[in-house]
Short mmCIF file of C-alpha atoms and ligand atoms in Angstrom, two decimals:
data_model
loop_
_atom_site.label_atom_id
_atom_site.label_comp_id
_atom_site.label_asym_id
_atom_site.label_seq_id
_atom_site.Cartn_x
_atom_site.Cartn_y
_atom_site.Cartn_z
CA MET A 1 31.84 5.44 -16.19
CA LYS A 2 28.25 6.76 -16.47
CA ILE A 3 26.04 6.57 -13.42
CA GLN A 4 22.39 7.54 -13.53
CA MET A 5 20.25 8.65 -10.59
CA LEU A 6 18.04 5.68 -11.19
CA ASP A 7 18.09 2.74 -13.59
CA LEU A 8 14.80 0.88 -13.94
CA SER A 9 15.90 -1.49 -16.70
CA GLU A 10 17.42 -4.21 -14.53
CA GLN A 11 14.31 -4.39 -12.39
CA TYR A 12 12.15 -4.75 -15.48
CA LEU A 13 14.30 -7.54 -16.89
CA SER A 14 14.02 -9.43 -13.60
CA MET A 15 10.21 -9.58 -13.92
CA ARG A 16 9.62 -9.13 -17.63
CA GLU A 17 7.77 -12.39 -18.31
CA GLU A 18 5.39 -11.95 -15.42
CA VAL A 19 4.66 -8.30 -16.24
CA LEU A 20 4.00 -9.04 -19.91
CA GLN A 21 1.67 -11.86 -18.99
CA LYS A 22 -0.30 -9.64 -16.62
CA ILE A 23 -0.57 -6.89 -19.23
CA ASP A 24 -1.82 -9.47 -21.72
CA GLU A 25 -4.43 -10.66 -19.22
CA VAL A 26 -5.74 -7.13 -18.78
CA MET A 27 -5.88 -6.56 -22.54
CA SER A 28 -7.65 -9.87 -23.07
CA SER A 29 -10.17 -9.21 -20.31
CA SER A 30 -11.15 -5.85 -21.89
CA ARG A 31 -11.66 -4.53 -18.38
CA PHE A 32 -9.48 -1.45 -18.02
CA ILE A 33 -10.98 0.70 -15.28
CA LEU A 34 -11.66 -0.27 -11.65
CA GLY A 35 -11.53 -4.04 -12.02
CA GLU A 36 -10.00 -6.91 -10.09
CA ASN A 37 -6.38 -5.76 -10.33
CA VAL A 38 -7.12 -2.40 -8.74
CA LYS A 39 -9.23 -4.09 -6.07
CA LYS A 40 -6.42 -6.51 -5.22
CA LEU A 41 -3.77 -3.80 -5.03
CA GLU A 42 -6.01 -1.59 -2.87
CA ALA A 43 -6.57 -4.44 -0.43
CA ASP A 44 -2.91 -5.49 -0.36
CA VAL A 45 -1.48 -1.99 0.06
CA ALA A 46 -4.06 -1.12 2.73
CA ARG A 47 -3.28 -4.32 4.68
CA TYR A 48 0.46 -3.70 4.31
CA SER A 49 0.01 -0.26 5.85
CA GLY A 50 -2.30 -1.46 8.59
CA ALA A 51 -5.11 0.63 7.15
CA GLY A 52 -8.68 -0.45 6.54
CA TYR A 53 -9.10 0.92 3.03
CA GLY A 54 -7.12 1.69 -0.10
CA ILE A 55 -8.47 3.90 -2.87
CA GLY A 56 -6.53 3.76 -6.14
CA VAL A 57 -6.40 7.09 -7.97
CA GLY A 58 -4.78 8.60 -11.03
CA ASN A 59 -1.57 9.83 -9.40
CA GLY A 60 -0.01 10.90 -6.12
CA SER A 61 -1.00 14.54 -6.60
CA ASP A 62 -4.68 13.69 -7.01
CA ALA A 63 -4.38 11.37 -4.01
CA ILE A 64 -3.53 14.39 -1.82
CA HIS A 65 -6.22 16.56 -3.40
CA ILE A 66 -8.94 13.91 -3.07
CA ALA A 67 -7.89 12.97 0.47
CA LEU A 68 -8.18 16.64 1.49
CA GLN A 69 -11.57 16.98 -0.10
CA ALA A 70 -12.79 13.71 1.40
CA ALA A 71 -11.59 14.93 4.82
CA GLY A 72 -13.86 17.96 4.38
CA ILE A 73 -11.21 20.56 3.54
CA LYS A 74 -12.76 23.37 1.53
CA GLU A 75 -12.49 26.97 0.46
CA GLY A 76 -11.36 29.30 3.21
CA ASP A 77 -9.60 26.57 5.20
CA GLU A 78 -5.92 26.64 5.99
CA VAL A 79 -3.66 23.60 5.69
CA ILE A 80 -0.27 23.58 7.39
CA THR A 81 2.58 21.91 5.53
CA THR A 82 6.25 22.12 4.58
CA ALA A 83 7.65 24.19 1.73
CA PHE A 84 10.53 21.76 1.25
CA THR A 85 8.68 19.25 -0.90
CA PHE A 86 7.61 18.49 -4.44
CA PHE A 87 5.20 21.06 -5.87
CA ALA A 88 2.21 18.69 -5.70
CA THR A 89 1.86 19.01 -1.93
CA GLY A 90 1.12 22.74 -2.15
CA GLY A 91 -0.68 22.44 -5.47
CA ALA A 92 -3.16 19.92 -4.06
CA ILE A 93 -4.03 22.22 -1.15
CA VAL A 94 -4.85 25.09 -3.51
CA ARG A 95 -6.77 22.79 -5.87
CA ALA A 96 -8.88 21.72 -2.87
CA GLY A 97 -9.74 25.41 -2.44
CA ALA A 98 -7.70 25.86 0.73
CA THR A 99 -4.69 28.01 1.61
CA PRO A 100 -1.29 26.45 2.27
CA VAL A 101 0.49 27.68 5.39
CA TYR A 102 4.16 26.82 5.18
CA VAL A 103 6.23 26.17 8.27
CA ASP A 104 9.94 25.56 8.49
CA ILE A 105 11.73 22.20 8.56
CA ASP A 106 13.82 20.31 11.06
CA PRO A 107 17.34 20.68 9.62
CA VAL A 108 18.29 17.16 10.70
CA THR A 109 15.54 15.28 8.85
CA PHE A 110 14.39 17.88 6.27
CA ASN A 111 10.83 17.14 7.46
CA ILE A 112 8.34 19.62 8.92
CA ASP A 113 9.46 20.90 12.32
CA PRO A 114 6.66 20.07 14.78
CA SER A 115 7.79 22.79 17.17
CA LYS A 116 6.89 25.39 14.53
CA ILE A 117 3.39 24.06 13.82
CA GLU A 118 1.50 25.35 16.82
CA GLU A 119 2.29 29.03 16.16
CA ALA A 120 0.90 28.61 12.63
CA VAL A 121 -2.48 27.29 13.81
CA THR A 122 -5.38 29.73 13.43
CA ASP A 123 -9.14 29.28 13.74
CA LYS A 124 -9.13 28.52 10.00
CA THR A 125 -6.63 25.67 10.22
CA LYS A 126 -8.27 22.36 9.34
CA ALA A 127 -5.41 20.00 8.46
CA ILE A 128 -1.70 19.30 8.57
CA ILE A 129 0.15 17.61 5.71
CA PRO A 130 3.45 16.20 6.87
CA VAL A 131 5.58 15.05 3.94
CA HIS A 132 7.76 12.02 4.67
CA LEU A 133 10.60 13.41 2.61
CA TYR A 134 13.23 11.21 0.97
CA GLY A 135 11.66 8.13 2.63
CA GLN A 136 11.85 9.06 6.31
CA MET A 137 8.65 9.67 8.24
CA ALA A 138 8.07 13.02 9.92
CA ASP A 139 7.79 13.24 13.71
CA MET A 140 4.24 11.89 13.83
CA ASP A 141 3.81 11.72 17.62
CA LYS A 142 4.26 15.45 18.00
CA ILE A 143 2.25 16.24 14.87
CA LYS A 144 -0.59 14.05 16.01
CA GLU A 145 -0.58 15.55 19.48
CA ILE A 146 -1.00 19.05 18.03
CA ALA A 147 -3.59 17.84 15.52
CA ASP A 148 -5.65 16.16 18.23
CA ARG A 149 -5.54 19.23 20.47
CA HIS A 150 -6.83 21.45 17.64
CA GLN A 151 -9.01 18.81 15.97
CA LEU A 152 -7.11 18.87 12.68
CA ALA A 153 -6.96 16.18 10.05
CA VAL A 154 -3.50 14.78 9.29
CA ILE A 155 -2.96 13.77 5.67
CA GLU A 156 0.46 12.13 5.31
CA ASP A 157 2.10 12.80 1.96
CA ALA A 158 3.88 9.46 1.71
CA ALA A 159 4.66 9.65 -2.01
CA GLN A 160 8.32 8.98 -1.19
CA ALA A 161 7.85 6.73 1.82
CA ILE A 162 5.92 3.54 1.09
CA GLY A 163 7.27 0.94 3.53
CA ALA A 164 8.75 3.48 5.97
CA LYS A 165 8.10 3.14 9.68
CA TYR A 166 8.02 5.43 12.69
CA LYS A 167 8.27 4.00 16.22
CA GLY A 168 6.73 0.75 15.04
CA HIS A 169 3.95 2.48 13.11
CA ASN A 170 3.42 2.22 9.37
CA VAL A 171 2.70 5.12 7.09
CA GLY A 172 -0.99 5.97 7.45
CA GLU A 173 -1.46 4.46 10.90
CA LEU A 174 -1.18 7.68 12.87
CA GLY A 175 -2.65 10.06 10.30
CA THR A 176 -6.25 10.47 9.21
CA ALA A 177 -5.15 9.24 5.78
CA ALA A 178 -1.95 8.85 3.81
CA THR A 179 -1.24 9.16 0.12
CA TYR A 180 1.12 7.23 -2.14
CA SER A 181 2.43 7.94 -5.60
CA PHE A 182 3.25 5.16 -8.05
CA PHE A 183 5.10 7.48 -10.42
CA PRO A 184 7.74 5.33 -12.16
CA THR A 185 10.65 6.68 -10.11
CA LYS A 186 9.01 6.16 -6.72
CA ASN A 187 9.99 3.20 -4.53
CA LEU A 188 6.96 1.28 -5.82
CA GLY A 189 6.69 2.60 -9.36
CA ALA A 190 4.18 1.83 -12.10
CA TYR A 191 4.91 2.09 -15.83
CA GLY A 192 2.92 5.29 -15.97
CA ASP A 193 1.05 7.40 -13.44
CA GLY A 194 -0.76 6.05 -10.42
CA GLY A 195 -1.51 6.80 -6.79
CA MET A 196 -3.44 5.63 -3.75
CA ILE A 197 -5.10 6.95 -0.63
CA ILE A 198 -5.08 4.71 2.42
CA THR A 199 -7.16 5.31 5.53
CA SER A 200 -8.94 3.51 8.32
CA ASP A 201 -11.77 6.05 8.28
CA GLY A 202 -14.62 4.33 6.43
CA ASP A 203 -16.46 7.57 5.81
CA LEU A 204 -13.41 9.26 4.30
CA ALA A 205 -12.73 6.16 2.16
CA GLU A 206 -16.26 6.15 0.81
CA LYS A 207 -16.11 9.86 -0.04
CA ALA A 208 -12.78 9.40 -1.82
CA ARG A 209 -14.24 6.52 -3.86
CA VAL A 210 -17.08 8.76 -4.98
CA ILE A 211 -14.84 11.74 -5.75
CA ARG A 212 -12.60 9.67 -8.06
CA VAL A 213 -15.63 8.86 -10.25
CA HIS A 214 -16.86 12.43 -10.77
CA GLY A 215 -18.70 12.46 -7.45
CA SER A 216 -21.18 10.04 -8.97
CA LYS A 217 -23.39 8.16 -6.49
CA PRO A 218 -25.63 6.52 -7.41
CA LYS A 219 -24.34 6.37 -10.93
CA TYR A 220 -25.16 9.55 -12.90
CA TYR A 221 -26.33 11.41 -9.77
CA HIS A 222 -23.89 13.95 -8.37
CA HIS A 223 -24.04 15.40 -4.86
CA VAL A 224 -20.39 16.41 -4.73
CA LEU A 225 -17.97 17.72 -7.32
CA GLY A 226 -15.58 14.96 -8.24
CA TYR A 227 -13.05 14.24 -10.95
CA ASN A 228 -11.93 11.50 -13.22
CA SER A 229 -8.96 10.12 -11.33
CA ARG A 230 -8.53 6.37 -11.22
CA LEU A 231 -5.64 4.00 -11.04
CA ASP A 232 -6.07 1.91 -14.19
CA GLU A 233 -6.08 -1.86 -14.45
CA MET A 234 -2.90 -2.06 -16.48
CA GLN A 235 -0.87 -0.13 -13.94
CA ALA A 236 -2.48 -2.03 -11.06
CA ALA A 237 -1.63 -5.35 -12.71
CA ILE A 238 2.01 -4.27 -13.05
CA LEU A 239 2.07 -3.02 -9.47
CA ASN A 240 0.63 -6.33 -8.26
CA VAL A 241 3.70 -8.02 -9.74
CA LYS A 242 6.10 -5.52 -8.20
CA PHE A 243 4.54 -5.03 -4.77
CA PRO A 244 5.71 -8.36 -3.22
CA HIS A 245 9.31 -7.24 -3.87
CA LEU A 246 8.96 -3.88 -2.16
CA ASP A 247 10.38 -4.86 1.23
CA ASN A 248 13.44 -6.44 -0.40
CA TRP A 249 13.98 -3.30 -2.45
CA SER A 250 13.70 -1.13 0.65
CA GLU A 251 16.30 -3.30 2.40
CA ALA A 252 18.59 -3.03 -0.62
CA ARG A 253 18.23 0.76 -0.60
CA ARG A 254 19.11 0.82 3.09
CA LEU A 255 22.26 -1.21 2.45
CA LYS A 256 23.35 1.15 -0.33
CA ALA A 257 22.65 4.10 1.94
CA ALA A 258 24.63 2.58 4.81
CA TYR A 259 27.58 2.01 2.48
CA TYR A 260 27.57 5.59 1.17
CA THR A 261 27.35 6.87 4.74
CA GLU A 262 30.13 4.67 6.09
CA LYS A 263 32.57 5.49 3.29
CA LEU A 264 31.78 9.19 3.06
CA ASN A 265 32.06 9.64 6.81
CA GLU A 266 35.43 7.89 6.84
CA GLN A 267 36.85 10.67 4.73
CA LEU A 268 34.53 13.66 4.81
CA ALA A 269 32.79 13.56 8.18
CA ASP A 270 33.98 17.09 8.93
CA VAL A 271 32.96 18.50 5.58
CA ILE A 272 29.61 17.07 4.50
CA GLN A 273 26.53 15.85 6.33
CA THR A 274 25.27 12.38 5.47
CA PRO A 275 21.57 11.55 5.99
CA ILE A 276 20.49 11.01 9.57
CA GLU A 277 18.00 8.29 10.43
CA LYS A 278 16.21 9.38 13.57
CA GLU A 279 15.89 6.81 16.35
CA GLY A 280 12.78 4.70 15.93
CA ASN A 281 12.58 5.40 12.19
CA TYR A 282 12.85 2.96 9.34
CA HIS A 283 14.05 5.13 6.46
CA VAL A 284 13.39 3.67 2.99
CA PHE A 285 15.79 6.01 1.18
CA HIS A 286 13.70 7.07 -1.75
CA GLN A 287 16.56 9.54 -2.01
CA TYR A 288 20.00 9.50 -0.47
CA THR A 289 20.48 13.19 0.22
CA LEU A 290 23.60 14.91 1.50
CA ARG A 291 24.06 18.41 2.80
CA VAL A 292 27.19 19.76 1.21
CA PRO A 293 29.17 22.99 0.98
CA HIS A 294 29.81 24.33 -2.54
CA ARG A 295 26.91 22.22 -3.71
CA ASN A 296 26.61 23.52 -7.26
CA GLU A 297 30.34 23.20 -7.90
CA LEU A 298 30.27 19.64 -6.58
CA GLN A 299 27.31 18.82 -8.78
CA ASN A 300 29.14 20.11 -11.86
CA TYR A 301 32.28 18.22 -10.91
CA LEU A 302 30.33 14.97 -10.62
CA LYS A 303 28.47 15.65 -13.84
CA GLU A 304 31.75 15.96 -15.68
CA ALA A 305 32.80 12.65 -14.19
CA GLY A 306 29.62 11.06 -15.63
CA ILE A 307 27.72 10.96 -12.35
CA ALA A 308 24.13 12.19 -12.25
CA THR A 309 22.91 13.89 -9.09
CA MET A 310 19.73 15.83 -8.36
CA ILE A 311 18.69 18.80 -6.26
CA TYR A 312 15.44 18.08 -4.45
CA TYR A 313 14.32 20.87 -4.27
CA PRO A 314 16.07 24.01 -5.53
CA LEU A 315 13.18 26.46 -4.97
CA PRO A 316 10.95 25.91 -1.91
CA LEU A 317 7.20 26.27 -2.35
CA HIS A 318 6.79 29.47 -0.29
CA VAL A 319 8.89 31.37 -2.84
CA GLN A 320 7.49 29.74 -5.99
CA PRO A 321 6.10 32.42 -8.33
CA VAL A 322 2.68 30.73 -8.47
CA PHE A 323 2.30 31.12 -4.69
CA GLU A 324 3.32 34.80 -4.70
CA ASN A 325 -0.18 35.83 -3.61
CA LEU A 326 0.34 34.00 -0.30
CA GLY A 327 2.68 36.81 0.70
CA TYR A 328 5.81 34.89 1.68
CA LYS A 329 9.24 36.29 1.01
CA LYS A 330 12.78 35.04 0.99
CA GLY A 331 14.01 34.70 4.56
CA ASP A 332 10.67 33.58 6.00
CA LEU A 333 11.73 29.93 6.27
CA PRO A 334 15.48 29.98 6.93
CA GLU A 335 16.03 26.24 7.43
CA THR A 336 14.06 25.43 4.31
CA GLU A 337 16.03 27.93 2.27
CA LYS A 338 19.32 26.68 3.66
CA ALA A 339 18.41 23.10 2.78
CA ALA A 340 17.49 24.19 -0.75
CA ASN A 341 21.05 25.52 -1.11
CA GLU A 342 22.83 22.54 0.40
CA ALA A 343 20.88 19.39 -0.49
CA LEU A 344 22.29 17.03 -3.09
CA SER A 345 20.85 13.61 -3.85
CA LEU A 346 23.15 10.85 -5.08
CA PRO A 347 22.28 7.95 -7.38
CA MET A 348 20.07 5.53 -5.44
CA TYR A 349 18.14 2.44 -6.47
CA PRO A 350 18.01 -1.15 -5.23
CA GLU A 351 20.19 -2.52 -8.03
CA LEU A 352 22.90 0.16 -7.73
CA GLU A 353 26.26 -1.58 -7.87
CA ARG A 354 29.03 -1.37 -5.32
CA GLY A 355 31.53 -0.35 -7.99
CA ALA A 356 29.33 2.56 -9.03
CA GLN A 357 28.99 3.68 -5.43
CA ASP A 358 32.76 3.49 -4.96
CA TYR A 359 33.23 5.69 -8.01
CA VAL A 360 30.72 8.27 -6.73
CA ILE A 361 32.41 8.32 -3.32
CA GLU A 362 35.87 8.62 -4.88
CA LYS A 363 34.82 11.61 -6.98
CA ILE A 364 33.21 13.42 -4.05
CA VAL A 365 36.34 12.95 -1.95
CA GLU A 366 38.46 14.11 -4.87
CA PHE A 367 36.36 17.25 -5.29
CA TYR A 368 36.81 18.32 -1.68
CA SER A 369 40.52 17.57 -1.55
CA ASN A 370 41.03 19.73 -4.66
CA TYR A 371 38.67 22.37 -3.41
CA GLN A 372 40.28 22.69 -0.02
CA ASN A 373 43.74 22.89 -1.52
CA ASP A 374 42.53 25.64 -3.80
CA ASN A 375 40.67 27.60 -1.19
CA MET A 376 42.46 26.91 2.09
CA GLN A 377 39.29 27.57 4.01
CA GLU A 378 37.12 25.60 6.36
CA THR A 379 34.18 24.28 4.41
CA SER A 380 31.77 22.68 6.73
CA VAL A 381 28.03 22.44 7.10
CA HIS A 382 28.62 19.90 9.81
CA GLU A 383 29.61 22.36 12.54
CA GLU A 384 26.58 24.51 11.88
CA LEU A 385 24.30 21.50 12.08
CA LYS A 386 25.84 20.43 15.34
CA ALA A 387 25.35 23.91 16.74
CA ILE A 388 21.65 23.70 15.89
CA GLY A 389 21.51 20.45 17.84
C1 PLP B 401 5.95 12.41 -6.41
C2 PLP B 401 5.38 13.22 -5.33
C3 PLP B 401 4.04 13.66 -5.35
C4 PLP B 401 3.15 13.55 -6.55
O1 PLP B 401 2.97 12.30 -7.07
P1 PLP B 401 2.57 12.13 -8.62
O2 PLP B 401 2.19 10.69 -8.68
O3 PLP B 401 3.76 12.47 -9.42
O4 PLP B 401 1.42 13.03 -8.88
C5 PLP B 401 3.56 14.33 -4.24
N1 PLP B 401 4.33 14.59 -3.19
C6 PLP B 401 5.62 14.20 -3.13
C7 PLP B 401 6.42 14.51 -1.90
C8 PLP B 401 6.20 13.53 -4.20
O5 PLP B 401 7.47 13.16 -4.15
#
């Protein structure tokens, strides 16, 4: 049996006719940039998130960069974020001219630990970027409380969390703005690159719209430095076909996640840690991520059994070579570094079959029963996690 992390083919087959027709419409219209399809998707995604405005951009990385710039973040400013994220979060801060300040994560959710934010605030701090990692929103009440007290912008990196909820709030409702990625593997994926900023701040929305067209306003007059970063009509047309299915896909992901959790906990509750959905959260399981002992050995074992798994992320941003000048060293963010050694994401997508999940579960259980027989030692991350609280 071969099981991939993600298989997009079934989803495509289920909507092939409609997608091809929409692509044909775009081609026939000869309107490829910032037309009706982008406008419709912007309005629909903004409404879905309870935000006033949507601004379609070239990708999720640019969405963060442009949102920061539109929120007034500039050279010399500091932006607090997590180091346990995809590179783009830190990259966008530096591209906006600012300095990333990395704080540690909550070991239970893998998201930024709000209790560590305050001590990182200086008179240069201008924004916080919580990343809603793996599809679960960060602790927005506490983040917002700190942000309000220090008058900081909150830009939610929701690349992995479209459709997630926190205490009844959608992504983007509590922050100044939120950013989505439509990279093909994301929960709402295009057939190429794409991204969007959502916000209810009309001024920020207008600035972002100008920045994505080279800072041009009126046309050919430039008061700010912008870029060429637009969601294109073809991708927007495809996303307009896919978007109405998003909630069903999120539900399907949650069912797969619940099944993994139930079965793994039946047999390995003392050995591995399954994902924890915090009370009040609606986790959309972009990734189903375990904490496991002997992670690399397990990954190899599964690979040999034909099962793909991924490590998101093996090297946290504070110790990435490109950020060396920031002065962080190994040991500065212990929870982040621990997570980078223990996290393992299993195959997860809405069409994932029960039989495939059973096979994955069987092989994980098999690995630990062999391993424990061979090593006769307690192998548990669970106890440590419980001790942390
Ligand atoms: C995917 C991702 C991005 C970047 O999105 P792109 O569309 O690939 O540029 C940013 N942040 C996080 C957390 C992501 O997962």
